Amino acid sequence: MLTTVTYRVPTKREAKMLFGDKWLDLTEPHVMGVVNVTPDSFSDGGSLFASQSLCLDAAMVRARAMVAEGASFLDIGGESTRPGADSVSVQQELDRVIPVIEAIRASLDVVVSVDTSTPQVITAAAKAGAGLINDVRALGRSGALQAAADTQLPVCLMHMQGDPKTMQDNPIYDSIVGDIGLYFDDRVKQCSLGGIPVDRILIDPGFGFGKTLDHNLQLLKQLDQLVSKGLPVLVGMSRKSMIGSVLDRPVDERLYGGLAVSVMAYERGARIVRVHDVGPTVDSLRMAHAVMMSV
Ligand code: 7PM
């Protein structure tokens, strides 16, 4: 297929955005560090946990390091969205996530993002000082949209086809970018009707969530088409199987592939990149940004 890619030079028109009490300039690239607090999280092997119970100190060691390496956001998630993962109770999710948010807020200068689909967690996280609601279900769960609207925080709506249990069984699209664009048109309309104005919405195509390898590659190649909707775009490809499949590398050997796709997403106009390896990604994006801003 013949496609034309538009590289997006940031313009000053792309305004600053308020995340809780912190303004960020989205003409520059930002890195979001992943702080998983799920015992079964695939990329940290559950190392943040001692016998299934949250080890707050370990999470904070990781959080501090990511901020020192230049993360603008830390994404805190207590529900594994791994394909086939079991669901957790609301109380379990609250117990995992809220203490980490409070501890980060007490000691670090960073925007806390909460990776959740649960209305009660959205509400409690905002109270604990979160600055962004990141929902892989795009506020589709009952009560989530209302809870998010009430916080007045920005929201990141992620696209997923199906649900985590079954999403990788033969996902099908007419046109991957086209279908996802239409999905966001609808979600943004629902958000506006529900009290979340468009200037508080970020979108994320959801790499790996109900997509084949070819879907993921095409989506990245044509990401500029999603960017042209005018909403800030966040992407998460770090350590995912799209890198593992192309390179034939296990999860702990996907950094270089991840840096390549992070830079490609930034060139196409993505402004927030969600990763596990903050320092290397910050350097890659600072370098790419210097090139893009040169005259
Ligand atoms: C197991 C499998 C654990 C997959 C965690 C994951 C995204 C996200 C995740 C994303 C946004 C991961 C995923 N991915 N939120 N949360 N975008 N906005 O690889 O791509 O971290 S969970």
Short mmCIF file of C-alpha atoms and ligand atoms in Angstrom, two decimals:
data_model
loop_
_atom_site.label_atom_id
_atom_site.label_comp_id
_atom_site.label_asym_id
_atom_site.label_seq_id
_atom_site.Cartn_x
_atom_site.Cartn_y
_atom_site.Cartn_z
CA MET A 1 0.00 0.00 0.00
CA LEU A 2 1.19 3.50 -0.83
CA THR A 3 1.15 5.91 2.09
CA THR A 4 2.40 9.44 2.56
CA VAL A 5 3.85 10.24 5.95
CA THR A 6 3.77 13.76 7.31
CA TYR A 7 6.48 14.56 9.83
CA ARG A 8 5.12 17.02 12.31
CA VAL A 9 7.24 19.96 13.34
CA PRO A 10 5.84 21.20 16.65
CA THR A 11 4.22 24.63 16.52
CA LYS A 12 3.62 27.05 19.36
CA ARG A 13 -0.09 26.79 18.62
CA GLU A 14 -0.06 23.46 20.40
CA ALA A 15 -0.84 24.93 23.79
CA LYS A 16 0.31 24.06 27.22
CA MET A 17 -1.86 21.64 29.14
CA LEU A 18 -2.65 21.62 32.87
CA PHE A 19 -2.16 18.27 34.63
CA GLY A 20 -3.51 18.77 38.15
CA ASP A 21 -1.33 21.63 39.41
CA LYS A 22 1.40 21.38 36.76
CA TRP A 23 1.53 22.93 33.28
CA LEU A 24 3.39 21.00 30.60
CA ASP A 25 4.43 22.35 27.22
CA LEU A 26 3.25 19.79 24.69
CA THR A 27 5.31 21.31 21.88
CA GLU A 28 8.14 19.30 23.47
CA PRO A 29 8.34 15.52 23.81
CA HIS A 30 7.56 14.09 27.25
CA VAL A 31 8.36 10.71 28.72
CA MET A 32 5.96 8.81 30.97
CA GLY A 33 7.65 6.19 33.15
CA VAL A 34 5.73 3.01 33.91
CA VAL A 35 5.53 2.12 37.59
CA ASN A 36 3.68 -1.18 37.70
CA VAL A 37 2.29 -2.22 41.04
CA THR A 38 0.82 -5.52 39.87
CA PRO A 39 2.46 -8.73 41.07
CA ASP A 40 2.08 -10.40 37.66
CA SER A 41 3.32 -7.51 35.55
CA PHE A 42 5.22 -9.04 32.67
CA SER A 43 8.06 -6.60 32.47
CA ASP A 44 9.27 -6.43 36.05
CA GLY A 45 8.59 -10.05 36.99
CA GLY A 46 6.77 -8.94 40.11
CA SER A 47 10.02 -7.63 41.57
CA LEU A 48 8.21 -4.75 43.25
CA PHE A 49 6.45 -7.24 45.49
CA ALA A 50 7.20 -9.29 48.54
CA SER A 51 4.79 -12.25 48.75
CA GLN A 52 2.00 -10.52 46.79
CA SER A 53 1.93 -7.53 49.11
CA LEU A 54 2.89 -4.08 47.87
CA CYS A 55 6.43 -2.97 48.56
CA LEU A 56 6.08 0.78 48.59
CA ASP A 57 9.80 1.36 49.08
CA ALA A 58 10.72 -0.53 45.91
CA ALA A 59 8.13 1.41 43.91
CA MET A 60 9.55 4.66 45.26
CA VAL A 61 13.13 3.69 44.40
CA ARG A 62 12.01 3.14 40.83
CA ALA A 63 9.91 6.32 40.80
CA ARG A 64 12.79 8.50 42.07
CA ALA A 65 15.16 7.07 39.48
CA MET A 66 12.69 7.74 36.65
CA VAL A 67 12.20 11.36 37.73
CA ALA A 68 15.99 11.83 37.96
CA GLU A 69 16.24 10.46 34.40
CA GLY A 70 13.79 13.07 33.14
CA ALA A 71 10.29 11.60 33.28
CA SER A 72 7.51 14.22 33.12
CA PHE A 73 4.88 11.65 34.13
CA LEU A 74 4.84 8.48 36.19
CA ASP A 75 2.04 6.07 35.29
CA ILE A 76 0.78 4.06 38.24
CA GLY A 77 -1.27 0.97 37.45
CA GLY A 78 -2.65 -1.67 39.78
CA GLU A 79 -4.68 -3.76 37.36
CA SER A 80 -2.81 -5.91 34.88
CA THR A 81 -4.09 -5.50 31.34
CA ARG A 82 -1.87 -8.32 30.09
CA PRO A 83 -3.73 -10.47 27.54
CA GLY A 84 -5.62 -13.11 29.54
CA ALA A 85 -4.96 -11.50 32.93
CA ASP A 86 -7.38 -12.00 35.83
CA SER A 87 -9.28 -8.99 37.10
CA VAL A 88 -8.59 -7.55 40.55
CA SER A 89 -11.08 -6.28 43.13
CA VAL A 90 -11.67 -2.55 43.55
CA GLN A 91 -10.24 -2.68 47.07
CA GLN A 92 -7.13 -4.51 45.85
CA GLU A 93 -6.58 -1.90 43.14
CA LEU A 94 -7.03 0.95 45.64
CA ASP A 95 -4.63 -0.69 48.11
CA ARG A 96 -1.97 -1.04 45.42
CA VAL A 97 -2.25 2.34 43.77
CA ILE A 98 -3.24 5.02 46.28
CA PRO A 99 -0.26 4.72 48.70
CA VAL A 100 2.15 4.99 45.75
CA ILE A 101 0.40 8.10 44.41
CA GLU A 102 0.49 9.73 47.85
CA ALA A 103 4.17 8.91 48.37
CA ILE A 104 5.16 10.25 44.94
CA ARG A 105 3.17 13.41 45.47
CA ALA A 106 4.82 13.93 48.85
CA SER A 107 8.38 13.78 47.53
CA LEU A 108 8.69 14.11 43.74
CA ASP A 109 8.12 16.86 41.17
CA VAL A 110 6.31 14.88 38.50
CA VAL A 111 2.79 14.46 37.14
CA VAL A 112 1.20 11.29 38.48
CA SER A 113 -0.89 9.42 35.95
CA VAL A 114 -3.22 6.70 37.17
CA ASP A 115 -3.69 3.73 34.85
CA THR A 116 -7.21 2.60 35.75
CA SER A 117 -10.69 1.93 34.39
CA THR A 118 -12.38 1.83 37.81
CA PRO A 119 -14.60 4.77 38.88
CA GLN A 120 -13.70 4.47 42.59
CA VAL A 121 -9.98 4.42 41.76
CA ILE A 122 -10.34 7.45 39.47
CA THR A 123 -11.98 9.41 42.29
CA ALA A 124 -9.54 8.30 45.00
CA ALA A 125 -6.48 8.85 42.79
CA ALA A 126 -7.55 12.41 42.01
CA LYS A 127 -7.99 13.05 45.73
CA ALA A 128 -4.51 11.63 46.35
CA GLY A 129 -3.04 14.09 43.84
CA ALA A 130 -3.01 12.39 40.44
CA GLY A 131 -2.78 14.78 37.48
CA LEU A 132 -3.94 12.51 34.64
CA ILE A 133 -6.43 9.67 34.25
CA ASN A 134 -5.04 7.04 31.86
CA ASP A 135 -7.70 4.52 30.90
CA VAL A 136 -7.05 1.61 28.52
CA ARG A 137 -10.86 1.27 28.31
CA ALA A 138 -11.31 4.94 27.35
CA LEU A 139 -13.76 5.56 30.23
CA GLY A 140 -16.05 2.88 28.84
CA ARG A 141 -16.78 1.17 32.16
CA SER A 142 -20.02 2.08 33.86
CA GLY A 143 -19.54 5.25 35.94
CA ALA A 144 -15.97 5.90 34.76
CA LEU A 145 -16.75 8.83 32.48
CA GLN A 146 -18.75 10.59 35.20
CA ALA A 147 -16.05 9.95 37.81
CA ALA A 148 -13.37 11.33 35.50
CA ALA A 149 -15.46 14.39 34.60
CA ASP A 150 -15.93 15.14 38.30
CA THR A 151 -12.15 15.22 38.89
CA GLN A 152 -11.72 17.93 36.20
CA LEU A 153 -8.39 16.27 35.31
CA PRO A 154 -7.22 15.52 31.78
CA VAL A 155 -7.90 12.01 30.54
CA CYS A 156 -6.01 9.75 28.16
CA LEU A 157 -8.43 7.67 26.10
CA MET A 158 -6.80 4.50 24.78
CA HIS A 159 -8.16 2.38 21.94
CA MET A 160 -8.59 -1.33 22.52
CA GLN A 161 -10.47 -3.78 20.32
CA GLY A 162 -12.27 -6.32 22.52
CA ASP A 163 -11.17 -6.92 26.12
CA PRO A 164 -7.82 -8.05 27.57
CA LYS A 165 -8.94 -11.69 27.83
CA THR A 166 -9.74 -12.14 24.14
CA MET A 167 -8.36 -9.13 22.28
CA GLN A 168 -5.52 -10.99 20.59
CA ASP A 169 -7.77 -13.69 19.05
CA ASN A 170 -7.87 -12.62 15.42
CA PRO A 171 -8.43 -8.84 15.61
CA ILE A 172 -9.91 -7.43 12.37
CA TYR A 173 -10.15 -3.86 11.00
CA ASP A 174 -11.35 -2.29 7.74
CA SER A 175 -8.56 0.26 8.05
CA ILE A 176 -6.55 0.32 11.24
CA VAL A 177 -5.98 4.09 11.46
CA GLY A 178 -9.38 4.89 9.95
CA ASP A 179 -11.28 2.67 12.39
CA ILE A 180 -9.36 4.03 15.37
CA GLY A 181 -9.98 7.60 14.21
CA LEU A 182 -13.72 6.94 14.04
CA TYR A 183 -13.61 5.31 17.48
CA PHE A 184 -12.03 8.45 18.95
CA ASP A 185 -14.55 10.71 17.22
CA ASP A 186 -17.26 8.81 19.09
CA ARG A 187 -15.46 8.68 22.46
CA VAL A 188 -14.61 12.40 22.33
CA LYS A 189 -18.29 13.15 21.62
CA GLN A 190 -19.37 10.99 24.56
CA CYS A 191 -16.85 12.77 26.78
CA SER A 192 -18.07 16.22 25.72
CA LEU A 193 -21.65 15.22 26.46
CA GLY A 194 -20.54 13.83 29.83
CA GLY A 195 -18.66 16.94 30.94
CA ILE A 196 -15.09 16.35 29.76
CA PRO A 197 -14.20 19.16 27.35
CA VAL A 198 -12.08 18.34 24.31
CA ASP A 199 -9.16 20.42 25.60
CA ARG A 200 -8.76 17.95 28.45
CA ILE A 201 -8.52 14.86 26.23
CA LEU A 202 -5.46 12.98 25.02
CA ILE A 203 -5.70 9.98 22.70
CA ASP A 204 -3.63 6.80 22.45
CA PRO A 205 -4.03 4.21 19.66
CA GLY A 206 -3.29 1.38 22.11
CA PHE A 207 -0.41 -0.54 20.57
CA GLY A 208 -0.83 -4.26 21.25
CA PHE A 209 -4.42 -4.00 22.44
CA GLY A 210 -6.40 -6.08 19.94
CA LYS A 211 -3.91 -5.64 17.10
CA THR A 212 -1.77 -7.99 15.03
CA LEU A 213 1.88 -7.22 14.35
CA ASP A 214 0.95 -5.80 10.93
CA HIS A 215 -1.75 -3.61 12.52
CA ASN A 216 0.78 -2.24 15.02
CA LEU A 217 3.40 -1.49 12.35
CA GLN A 218 0.89 0.19 10.05
CA LEU A 219 -0.52 2.19 12.94
CA LEU A 220 2.91 3.57 13.79
CA LYS A 221 3.72 4.31 10.14
CA GLN A 222 0.47 6.26 9.75
CA LEU A 223 0.34 7.79 13.24
CA ASP A 224 0.45 11.30 11.74
CA GLN A 225 -3.13 10.72 10.53
CA LEU A 226 -4.28 10.32 14.11
CA VAL A 227 -2.20 13.31 15.24
CA SER A 228 -3.97 15.45 12.63
CA LYS A 229 -7.19 15.13 14.64
CA GLY A 230 -5.63 17.88 16.75
CA LEU A 231 -5.64 16.10 20.12
CA PRO A 232 -2.36 15.37 21.92
CA VAL A 233 -1.27 11.80 21.19
CA LEU A 234 0.33 9.46 23.73
CA VAL A 235 1.86 6.13 22.71
CA GLY A 236 3.00 3.04 24.57
CA MET A 237 5.13 0.51 22.72
CA SER A 238 7.82 -0.13 25.35
CA ARG A 239 8.88 -3.80 25.55
CA LYS A 240 5.75 -4.88 23.69
CA SER A 241 5.49 -7.93 21.46
CA MET A 242 5.52 -5.82 18.28
CA ILE A 243 9.21 -5.20 19.08
CA GLY A 244 9.79 -8.75 20.28
CA SER A 245 8.28 -10.23 17.11
CA VAL A 246 10.27 -8.14 14.66
CA LEU A 247 13.57 -8.54 16.51
CA ASP A 248 12.96 -11.98 17.99
CA ARG A 249 14.03 -10.70 21.41
CA PRO A 250 12.73 -11.51 24.90
CA VAL A 251 11.11 -8.75 26.93
CA ASP A 252 14.33 -7.59 28.62
CA GLU A 253 16.15 -7.10 25.29
CA ARG A 254 13.75 -4.74 23.54
CA LEU A 255 15.23 -1.37 24.52
CA TYR A 256 16.92 -0.48 21.22
CA GLY A 257 13.84 -1.44 19.23
CA GLY A 258 11.79 0.63 21.65
CA LEU A 259 13.98 3.70 21.13
CA ALA A 260 13.55 3.43 17.36
CA VAL A 261 9.76 3.35 17.56
CA SER A 262 9.65 6.11 20.20
CA VAL A 263 11.55 8.46 17.89
CA MET A 264 9.34 7.48 14.94
CA ALA A 265 6.21 8.21 16.96
CA TYR A 266 7.60 11.58 18.04
CA GLU A 267 8.45 12.50 14.41
CA ARG A 268 4.86 11.77 13.46
CA GLY A 269 3.58 14.08 16.17
CA ALA A 270 3.13 11.97 19.32
CA ARG A 271 4.08 14.09 22.32
CA ILE A 272 4.02 11.68 25.27
CA VAL A 273 5.82 8.36 25.13
CA ARG A 274 5.05 5.78 27.83
CA VAL A 275 8.09 3.61 28.55
CA HIS A 276 9.86 1.43 31.10
CA ASP A 277 13.35 2.75 30.22
CA VAL A 278 13.13 6.46 30.92
CA GLY A 279 16.75 7.66 30.65
CA PRO A 280 17.53 6.23 27.19
CA THR A 281 14.15 7.40 25.86
CA VAL A 282 14.64 10.94 27.18
CA ASP A 283 18.02 11.16 25.41
CA SER A 284 16.62 9.77 22.16
CA LEU A 285 13.71 12.21 22.15
CA ARG A 286 15.84 15.22 23.14
CA MET A 287 18.09 14.44 20.18
CA ALA A 288 15.14 13.99 17.82
CA HIS A 289 13.59 17.22 19.12
CA ALA A 290 16.79 19.19 18.46
CA VAL A 291 16.75 17.97 14.85
CA MET A 292 13.05 18.70 14.39
CA MET A 293 13.46 22.24 15.78
CA SER A 294 16.49 23.14 13.69
CA VAL A 295 15.99 25.76 11.00
C1 7PM B 1 1.11 -6.62 30.74
C2 7PM B 1 0.85 -6.46 29.39
C3 7PM B 1 1.27 -5.54 31.56
C4 7PM B 1 0.71 -5.20 28.86
C5 7PM B 1 1.16 -4.30 31.04
C6 7PM B 1 0.87 -4.14 29.69
C7 7PM B 1 -0.59 1.12 27.61
C8 7PM B 1 -1.21 1.66 28.74
C9 7PM B 1 -0.55 -0.36 29.16
C10 7PM B 1 -0.52 1.90 26.43
C11 7PM B 1 -1.64 3.63 27.67
C12 7PM B 1 2.18 -2.25 29.03
C13 7PM B 1 0.77 -2.81 29.08
N1 7PM B 1 -0.18 -0.13 27.90
N2 7PM B 1 -1.72 2.90 28.78
N3 7PM B 1 -1.17 0.72 29.70
N4 7PM B 1 -1.06 3.15 26.52
N5 7PM B 1 -2.16 4.87 27.66
O1 7PM B 1 2.92 -2.75 28.14
O2 7PM B 1 -0.02 1.50 25.37
O3 7PM B 1 2.59 -1.46 29.85
S1 7PM B 1 -0.33 -1.81 30.03
#
